[in-house]
Coordinates of C-alpha atoms in Angstrom, one line a residue:
X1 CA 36.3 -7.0 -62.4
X2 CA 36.7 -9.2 -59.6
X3 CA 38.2 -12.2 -61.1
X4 CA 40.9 -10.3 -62.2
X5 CA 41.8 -9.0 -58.4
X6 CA 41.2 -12.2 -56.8
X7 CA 40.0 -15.0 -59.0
X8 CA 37.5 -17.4 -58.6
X9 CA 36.8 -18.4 -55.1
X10 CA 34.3 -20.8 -54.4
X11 CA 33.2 -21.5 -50.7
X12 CA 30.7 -23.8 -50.8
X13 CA 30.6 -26.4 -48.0
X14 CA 30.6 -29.3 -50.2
X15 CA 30.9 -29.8 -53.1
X16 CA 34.5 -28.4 -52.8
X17 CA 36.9 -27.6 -56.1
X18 CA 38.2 -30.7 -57.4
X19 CA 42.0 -31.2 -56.3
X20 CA 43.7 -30.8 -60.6
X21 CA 45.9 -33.7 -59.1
X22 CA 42.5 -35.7 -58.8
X23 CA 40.9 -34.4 -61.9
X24 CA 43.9 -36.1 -63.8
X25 CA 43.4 -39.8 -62.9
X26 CA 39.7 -39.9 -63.6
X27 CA 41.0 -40.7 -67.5
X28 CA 41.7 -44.5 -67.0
X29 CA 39.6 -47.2 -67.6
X30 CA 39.5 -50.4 -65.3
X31 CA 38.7 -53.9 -67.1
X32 CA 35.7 -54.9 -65.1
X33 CA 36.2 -56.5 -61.8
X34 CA 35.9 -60.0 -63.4
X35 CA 38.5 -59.6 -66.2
X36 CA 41.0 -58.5 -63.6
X37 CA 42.3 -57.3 -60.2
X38 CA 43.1 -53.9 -60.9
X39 CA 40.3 -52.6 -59.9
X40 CA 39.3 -54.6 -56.6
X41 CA 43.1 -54.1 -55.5
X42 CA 42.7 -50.0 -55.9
X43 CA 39.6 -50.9 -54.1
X44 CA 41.2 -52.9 -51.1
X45 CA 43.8 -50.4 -50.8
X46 CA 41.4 -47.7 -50.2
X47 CA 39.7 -49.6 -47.5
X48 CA 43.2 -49.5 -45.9
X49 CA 43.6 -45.9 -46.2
X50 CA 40.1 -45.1 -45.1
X51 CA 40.1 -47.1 -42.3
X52 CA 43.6 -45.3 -41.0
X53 CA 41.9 -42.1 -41.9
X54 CA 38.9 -42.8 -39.3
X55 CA 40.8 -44.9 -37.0
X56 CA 38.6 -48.1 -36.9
X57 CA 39.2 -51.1 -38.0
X58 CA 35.9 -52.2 -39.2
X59 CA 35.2 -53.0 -43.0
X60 CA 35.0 -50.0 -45.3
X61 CA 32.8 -50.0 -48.4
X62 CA 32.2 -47.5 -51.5
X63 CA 28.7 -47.5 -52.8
X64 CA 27.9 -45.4 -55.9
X65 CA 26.5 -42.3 -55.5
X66 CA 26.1 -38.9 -53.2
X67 CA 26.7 -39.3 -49.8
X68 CA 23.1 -39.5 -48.9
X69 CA 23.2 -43.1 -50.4
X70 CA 25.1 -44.2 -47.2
X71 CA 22.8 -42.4 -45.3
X72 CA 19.7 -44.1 -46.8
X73 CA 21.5 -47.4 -47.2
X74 CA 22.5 -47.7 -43.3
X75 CA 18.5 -47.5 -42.0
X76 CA 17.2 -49.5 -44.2
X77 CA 19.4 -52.4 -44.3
X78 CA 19.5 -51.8 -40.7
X79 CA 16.4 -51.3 -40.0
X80 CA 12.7 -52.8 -40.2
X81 CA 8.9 -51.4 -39.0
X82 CA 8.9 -51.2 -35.4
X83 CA 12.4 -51.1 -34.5
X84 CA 12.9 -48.2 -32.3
X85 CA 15.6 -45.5 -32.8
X86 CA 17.0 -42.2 -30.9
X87 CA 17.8 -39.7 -32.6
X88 CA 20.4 -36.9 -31.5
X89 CA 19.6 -34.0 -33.3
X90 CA 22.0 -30.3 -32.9
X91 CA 20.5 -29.3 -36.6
X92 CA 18.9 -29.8 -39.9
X93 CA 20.5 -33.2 -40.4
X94 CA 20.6 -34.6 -37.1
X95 CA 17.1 -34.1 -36.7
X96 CA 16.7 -35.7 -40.1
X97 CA 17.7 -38.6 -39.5
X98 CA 14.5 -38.8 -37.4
X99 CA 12.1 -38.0 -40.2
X100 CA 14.1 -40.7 -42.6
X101 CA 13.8 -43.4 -40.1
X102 CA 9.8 -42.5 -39.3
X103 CA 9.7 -43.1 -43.0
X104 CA 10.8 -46.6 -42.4
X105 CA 8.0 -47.2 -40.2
X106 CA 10.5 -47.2 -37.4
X107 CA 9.3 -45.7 -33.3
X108 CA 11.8 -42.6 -32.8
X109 CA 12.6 -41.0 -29.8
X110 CA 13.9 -37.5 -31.3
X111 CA 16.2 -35.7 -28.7
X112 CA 17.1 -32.6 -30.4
X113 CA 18.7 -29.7 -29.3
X114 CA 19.4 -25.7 -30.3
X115 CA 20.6 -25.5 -34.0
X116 CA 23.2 -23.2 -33.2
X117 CA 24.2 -26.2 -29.9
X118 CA 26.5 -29.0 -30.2
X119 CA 25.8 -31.8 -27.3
X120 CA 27.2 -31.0 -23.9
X121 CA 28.0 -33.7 -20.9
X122 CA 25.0 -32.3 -19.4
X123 CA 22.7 -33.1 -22.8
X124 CA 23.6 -36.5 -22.2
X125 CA 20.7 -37.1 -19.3
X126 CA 17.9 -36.4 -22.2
X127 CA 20.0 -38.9 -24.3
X128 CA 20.5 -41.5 -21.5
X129 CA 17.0 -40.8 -20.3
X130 CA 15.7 -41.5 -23.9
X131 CA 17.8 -44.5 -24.7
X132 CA 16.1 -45.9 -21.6
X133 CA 12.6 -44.9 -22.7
X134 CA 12.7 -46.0 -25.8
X135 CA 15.4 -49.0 -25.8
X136 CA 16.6 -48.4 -29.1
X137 CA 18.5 -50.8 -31.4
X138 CA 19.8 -47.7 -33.2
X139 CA 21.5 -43.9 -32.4
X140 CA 22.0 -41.7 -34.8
X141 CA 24.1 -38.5 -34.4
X142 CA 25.6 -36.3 -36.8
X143 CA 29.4 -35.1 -36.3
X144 CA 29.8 -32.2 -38.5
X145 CA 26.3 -30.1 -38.8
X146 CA 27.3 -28.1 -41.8
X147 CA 24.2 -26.1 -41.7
X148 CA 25.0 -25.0 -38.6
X149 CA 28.8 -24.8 -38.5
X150 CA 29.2 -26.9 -35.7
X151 CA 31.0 -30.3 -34.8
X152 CA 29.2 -32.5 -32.2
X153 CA 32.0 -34.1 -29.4
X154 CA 31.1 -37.8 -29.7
X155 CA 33.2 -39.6 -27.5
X156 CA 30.6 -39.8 -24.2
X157 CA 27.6 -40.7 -26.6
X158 CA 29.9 -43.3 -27.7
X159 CA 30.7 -44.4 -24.1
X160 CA 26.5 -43.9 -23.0
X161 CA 25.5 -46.5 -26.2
X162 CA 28.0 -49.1 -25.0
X163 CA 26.7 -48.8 -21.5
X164 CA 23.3 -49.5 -22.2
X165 CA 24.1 -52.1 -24.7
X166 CA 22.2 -50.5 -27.8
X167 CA 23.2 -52.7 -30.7
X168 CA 24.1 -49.5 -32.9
X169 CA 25.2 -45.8 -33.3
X170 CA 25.8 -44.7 -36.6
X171 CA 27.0 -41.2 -37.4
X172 CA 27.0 -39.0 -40.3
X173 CA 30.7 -37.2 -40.6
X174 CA 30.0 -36.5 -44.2
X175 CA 31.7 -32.8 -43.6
X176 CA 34.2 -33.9 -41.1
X177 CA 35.7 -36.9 -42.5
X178 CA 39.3 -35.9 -44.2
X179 CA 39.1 -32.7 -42.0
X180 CA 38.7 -33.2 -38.7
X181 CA 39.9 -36.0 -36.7
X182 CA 37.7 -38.8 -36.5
X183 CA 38.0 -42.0 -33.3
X184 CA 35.6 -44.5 -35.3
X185 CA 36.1 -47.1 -32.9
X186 CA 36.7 -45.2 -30.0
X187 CA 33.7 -43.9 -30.3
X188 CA 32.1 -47.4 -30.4
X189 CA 30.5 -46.3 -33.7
X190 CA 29.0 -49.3 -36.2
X191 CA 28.5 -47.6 -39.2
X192 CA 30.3 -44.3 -39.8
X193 CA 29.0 -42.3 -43.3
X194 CA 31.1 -39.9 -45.4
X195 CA 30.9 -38.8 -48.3
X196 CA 33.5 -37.8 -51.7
X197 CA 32.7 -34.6 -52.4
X198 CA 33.5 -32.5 -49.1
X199 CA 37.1 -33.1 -47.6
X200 CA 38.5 -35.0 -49.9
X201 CA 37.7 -32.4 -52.9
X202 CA 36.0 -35.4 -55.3
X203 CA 33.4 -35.3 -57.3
X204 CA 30.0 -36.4 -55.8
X205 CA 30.6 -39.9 -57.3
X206 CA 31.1 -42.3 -53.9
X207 CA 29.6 -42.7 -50.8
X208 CA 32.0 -44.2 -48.2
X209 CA 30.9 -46.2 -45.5
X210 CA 32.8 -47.9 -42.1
X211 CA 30.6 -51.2 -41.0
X212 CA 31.1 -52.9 -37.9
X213 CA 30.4 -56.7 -37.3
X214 CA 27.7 -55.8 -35.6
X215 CA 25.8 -53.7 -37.9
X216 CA 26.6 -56.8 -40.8
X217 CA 25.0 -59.3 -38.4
X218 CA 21.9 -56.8 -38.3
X219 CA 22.0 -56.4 -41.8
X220 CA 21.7 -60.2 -42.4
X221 CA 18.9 -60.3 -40.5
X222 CA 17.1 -57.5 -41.9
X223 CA 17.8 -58.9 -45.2
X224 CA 17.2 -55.8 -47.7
X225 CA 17.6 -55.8 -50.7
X226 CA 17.3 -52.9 -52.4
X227 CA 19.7 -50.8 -54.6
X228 CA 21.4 -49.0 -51.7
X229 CA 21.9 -52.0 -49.5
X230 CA 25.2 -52.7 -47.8
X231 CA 25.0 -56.5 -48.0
X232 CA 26.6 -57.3 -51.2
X233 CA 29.4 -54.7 -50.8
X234 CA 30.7 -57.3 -47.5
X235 CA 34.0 -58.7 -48.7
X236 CA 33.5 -57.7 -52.1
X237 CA 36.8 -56.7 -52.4
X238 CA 37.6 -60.4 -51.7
X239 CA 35.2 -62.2 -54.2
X240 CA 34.5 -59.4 -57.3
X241 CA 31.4 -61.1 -58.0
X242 CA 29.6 -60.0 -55.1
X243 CA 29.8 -56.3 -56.7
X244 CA 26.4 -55.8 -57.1
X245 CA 26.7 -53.3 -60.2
X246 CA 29.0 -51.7 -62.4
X247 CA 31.7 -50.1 -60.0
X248 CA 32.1 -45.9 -60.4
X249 CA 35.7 -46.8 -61.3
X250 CA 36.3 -42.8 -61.6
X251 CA 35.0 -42.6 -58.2
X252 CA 37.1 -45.3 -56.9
X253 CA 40.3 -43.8 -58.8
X254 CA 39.2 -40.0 -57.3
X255 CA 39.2 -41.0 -54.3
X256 CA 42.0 -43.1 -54.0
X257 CA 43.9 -40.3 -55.1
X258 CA 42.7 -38.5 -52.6
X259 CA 43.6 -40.5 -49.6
X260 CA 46.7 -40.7 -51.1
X261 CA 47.3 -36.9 -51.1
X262 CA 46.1 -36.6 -47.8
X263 CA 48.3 -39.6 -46.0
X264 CA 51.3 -37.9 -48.0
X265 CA 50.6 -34.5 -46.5
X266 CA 50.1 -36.2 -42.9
X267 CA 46.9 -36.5 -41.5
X268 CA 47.9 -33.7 -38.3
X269 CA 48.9 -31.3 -40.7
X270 CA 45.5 -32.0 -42.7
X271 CA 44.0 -31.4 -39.6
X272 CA 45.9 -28.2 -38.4
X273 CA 45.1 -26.4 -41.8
X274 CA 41.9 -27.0 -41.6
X275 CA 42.2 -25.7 -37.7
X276 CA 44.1 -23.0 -38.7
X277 CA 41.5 -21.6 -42.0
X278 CA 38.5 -21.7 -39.7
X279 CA 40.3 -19.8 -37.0
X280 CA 41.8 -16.7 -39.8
X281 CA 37.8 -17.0 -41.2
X282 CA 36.5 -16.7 -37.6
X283 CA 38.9 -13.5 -36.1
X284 CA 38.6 -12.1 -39.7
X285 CA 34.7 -12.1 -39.8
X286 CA 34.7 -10.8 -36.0
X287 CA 36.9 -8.0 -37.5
X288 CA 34.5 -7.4 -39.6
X289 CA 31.9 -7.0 -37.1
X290 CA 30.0 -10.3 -38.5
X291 CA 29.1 -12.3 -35.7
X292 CA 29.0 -16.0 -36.0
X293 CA 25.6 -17.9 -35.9
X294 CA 26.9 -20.5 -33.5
X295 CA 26.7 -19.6 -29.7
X296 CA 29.7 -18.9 -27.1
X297 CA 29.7 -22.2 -26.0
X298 CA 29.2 -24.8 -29.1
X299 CA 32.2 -26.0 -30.9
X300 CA 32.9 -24.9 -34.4
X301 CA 33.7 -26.9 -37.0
X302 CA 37.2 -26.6 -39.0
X303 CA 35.4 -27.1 -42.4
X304 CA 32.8 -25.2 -42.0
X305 CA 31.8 -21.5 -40.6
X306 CA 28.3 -20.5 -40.0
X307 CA 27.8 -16.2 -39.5
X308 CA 24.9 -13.9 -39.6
X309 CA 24.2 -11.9 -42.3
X310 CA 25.9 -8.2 -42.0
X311 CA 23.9 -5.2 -41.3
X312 CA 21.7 -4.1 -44.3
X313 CA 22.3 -7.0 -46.7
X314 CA 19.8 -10.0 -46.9
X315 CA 21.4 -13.2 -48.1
X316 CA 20.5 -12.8 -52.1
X317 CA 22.2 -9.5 -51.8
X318 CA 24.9 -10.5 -49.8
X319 CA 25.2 -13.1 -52.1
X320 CA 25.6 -11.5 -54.9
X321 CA 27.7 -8.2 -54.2
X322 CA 30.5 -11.1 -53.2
X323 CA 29.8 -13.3 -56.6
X324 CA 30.7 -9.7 -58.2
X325 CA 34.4 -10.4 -56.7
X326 CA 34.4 -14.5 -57.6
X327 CA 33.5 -15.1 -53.9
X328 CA 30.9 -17.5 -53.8
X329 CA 29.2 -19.3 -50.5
X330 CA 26.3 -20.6 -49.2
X331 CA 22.7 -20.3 -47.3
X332 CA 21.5 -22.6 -45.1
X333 CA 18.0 -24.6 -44.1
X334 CA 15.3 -24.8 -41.3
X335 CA 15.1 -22.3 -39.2
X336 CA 18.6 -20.7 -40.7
X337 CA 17.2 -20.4 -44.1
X338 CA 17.5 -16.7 -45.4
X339 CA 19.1 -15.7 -41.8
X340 CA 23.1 -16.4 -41.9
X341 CA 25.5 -17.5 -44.5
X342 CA 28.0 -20.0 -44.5
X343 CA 31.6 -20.5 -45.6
X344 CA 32.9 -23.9 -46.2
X345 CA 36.8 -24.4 -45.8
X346 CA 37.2 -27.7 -46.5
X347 CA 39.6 -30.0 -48.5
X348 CA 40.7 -27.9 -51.6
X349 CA 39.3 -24.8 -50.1
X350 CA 40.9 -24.7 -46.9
X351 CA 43.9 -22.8 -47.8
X352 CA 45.1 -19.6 -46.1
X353 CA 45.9 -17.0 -49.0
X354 CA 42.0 -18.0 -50.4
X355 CA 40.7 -17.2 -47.2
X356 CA 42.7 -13.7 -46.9
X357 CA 41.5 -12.9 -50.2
X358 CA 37.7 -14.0 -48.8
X359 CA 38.1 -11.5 -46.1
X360 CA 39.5 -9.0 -48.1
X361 CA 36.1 -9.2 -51.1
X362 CA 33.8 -9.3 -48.2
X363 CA 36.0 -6.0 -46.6
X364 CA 35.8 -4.3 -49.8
X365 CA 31.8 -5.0 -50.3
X366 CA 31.1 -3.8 -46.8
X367 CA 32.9 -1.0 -47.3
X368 CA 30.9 0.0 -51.0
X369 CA 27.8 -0.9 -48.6
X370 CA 28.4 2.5 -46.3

């Protein structure tokens, strides 16, 4: 009965409805990048529009798979046993970072923080206090903590890693890249990770990744070699041999298209939609009397809303009374897990009338409720 009042509308933060526009250049096959240029020109000219996207100038490079494989890819060719790391946690994935690099055999210095937190000027003392302890050749920090529905200000952690002269900060802006403003180099940040399938409404085919000079010198000395590595993606656009296997040409192709779409609409107005859905799901949700999970004084992400369950629903039932209208969102992890839900309003999904029609399903469902 729903789908007939409001149609399908999916909410999950990532991954997002596939643009159609997207789904319609996926078709065409590329000769492989020996035979011809095609494909390593569509290639270069995404680096272009990646790079304008996050405002950096450093090299950008696709790797195949979910955006995890940038994650995994930046410690380990990065990284060896003993080399010590600080990691800036505000959530599940912050603090993660911590448990992959352990896993390395790396010494971490975890600094983390309140899930429902995003890093303050006055957080920075534990940070600078632990940089000092620890003297790290890597930072990690997350921007956008989708499980928390927050977005983490960078720009002083940016400024405190340059001041002590630790080699590198990477940051994970998987949910914020395409959505949010992003100050790559600003933020003095070496290897900046995103991912296809949350802003810019791709399939889960390509991992994107912004590499300083820096963090290729590291890598050369590191030397790894495995199947994530960043080494043989440097300049590959320049010598097609260095590919080091078959290219996700519909991965490539999606999310060209994508960058395209997104430089055509202008990046501001990107931004300000995005702005302006999270702000309509906010007031509308206080409306409803659902509070948010976040406190009074973190910063909320534009792609993402975290809220508490309402009154007398647990999350499989809250789930599914709004999956009866075509409304469909997300739990979370950690310590969230099973205690707030979360809408994501990014790319694709962060359009106005869907999020009207979101309030409205989760109005009507409250109101069967009483």
């Amino acid at each position: 009965m729903g789908f007939k009042a409001y149609g399908a509308l999916p909410f999950y933060p990532g991954p997002v409805t596939i643009h159609p526009k997207i789904a319609k250049v996926m078709h065409k096959d590329f000769a492989p990048p020996r035979f011809g240029t095609e494909y390593t020109e569509l290639y270069a000219d995404l680096t272009k529009k990646i790079q304008k996207i996050c405002n950096t100038e450093n090299e950008a490079i696709f790797p195949t798979g979910e955006a995890m494989v940038g994650l995994w890819g930046a410690l380990k060719s990065c990284l060896k046993a003993g080399d010590k790391v600080v990691t800036v946690g505000t959530g599940v994935f912050g603090d993660g970072f911590a448990d992959m690099a352990e896993s390395l055999g790396c010494v971490v210095d975890k600094v983390s923080f309140p899930y429902d937190s995003t890093i303050t000027r006055n957080d920075l003392e534990r940070i600078d206090e632990a940089i000092k302890r620890t003297k790290p050749v890597m930072i990690t920090a997350v921007h956008c903590e989708t499980p928390s529905g927050t977005l983490n200000p960078l720009e002083e952690l940016g400024k405190l890693k340059k001041e002590r002269n630790v080699p590198l900060l990477v940051v994970d802006a998987v949910a914020s890249m395409g959505g949010a403003e992003i100050k790559t180099d600003a933020w003095n940040c070496d290897i900046l990770l995103g991912g296809s399938q949350k802003c810019f409404s791709c399939p889960p085919f390509t991992g994107i990744m912004l590499v300083s000079d820096t963090a290729w010198e590291i890598a050369e000395k590191v030397g790894y070699a495995g199947y994530d590595s960043i080494l043989p993606f440097h300049n590959a656009a320049e010598n097609p041999m260095k590919f080091p296997y078959t290219p996700c040409y519909t991965g490539i192709q999606a999310l060209h298209k994508s960058a395209q779409l997104l430089e055509k609409e202008g990046l501001e107005t990107v931004y300000r939609r995005h702005l302006e859905v999270a702000e309509l799901c906010r007031n509308g949700l206080k409306e409803l009397g659902i509070p948010l999970w976040t406190s009074p004084e973190a910063v909320n992400s534009p792609t993402c809303t975290a809220a508490m369950l309402p009154k007398g629903f647990d999350f499989k039932s809250w789930k599914w009374a709004l999956a009866e209208y075509g409304m469909y969102i997300a739990g979370s992890f950690g310590p969230m897990d099973g205690k707030i839900f979360r809408i994501g309003h990014m790319g694709t999904q962060a359009k106005k009338e869907k999020m009207e029609n979101a309030l409205k399903i989760m109005k009507k469902v409250l109101k069967k409720r009483k």
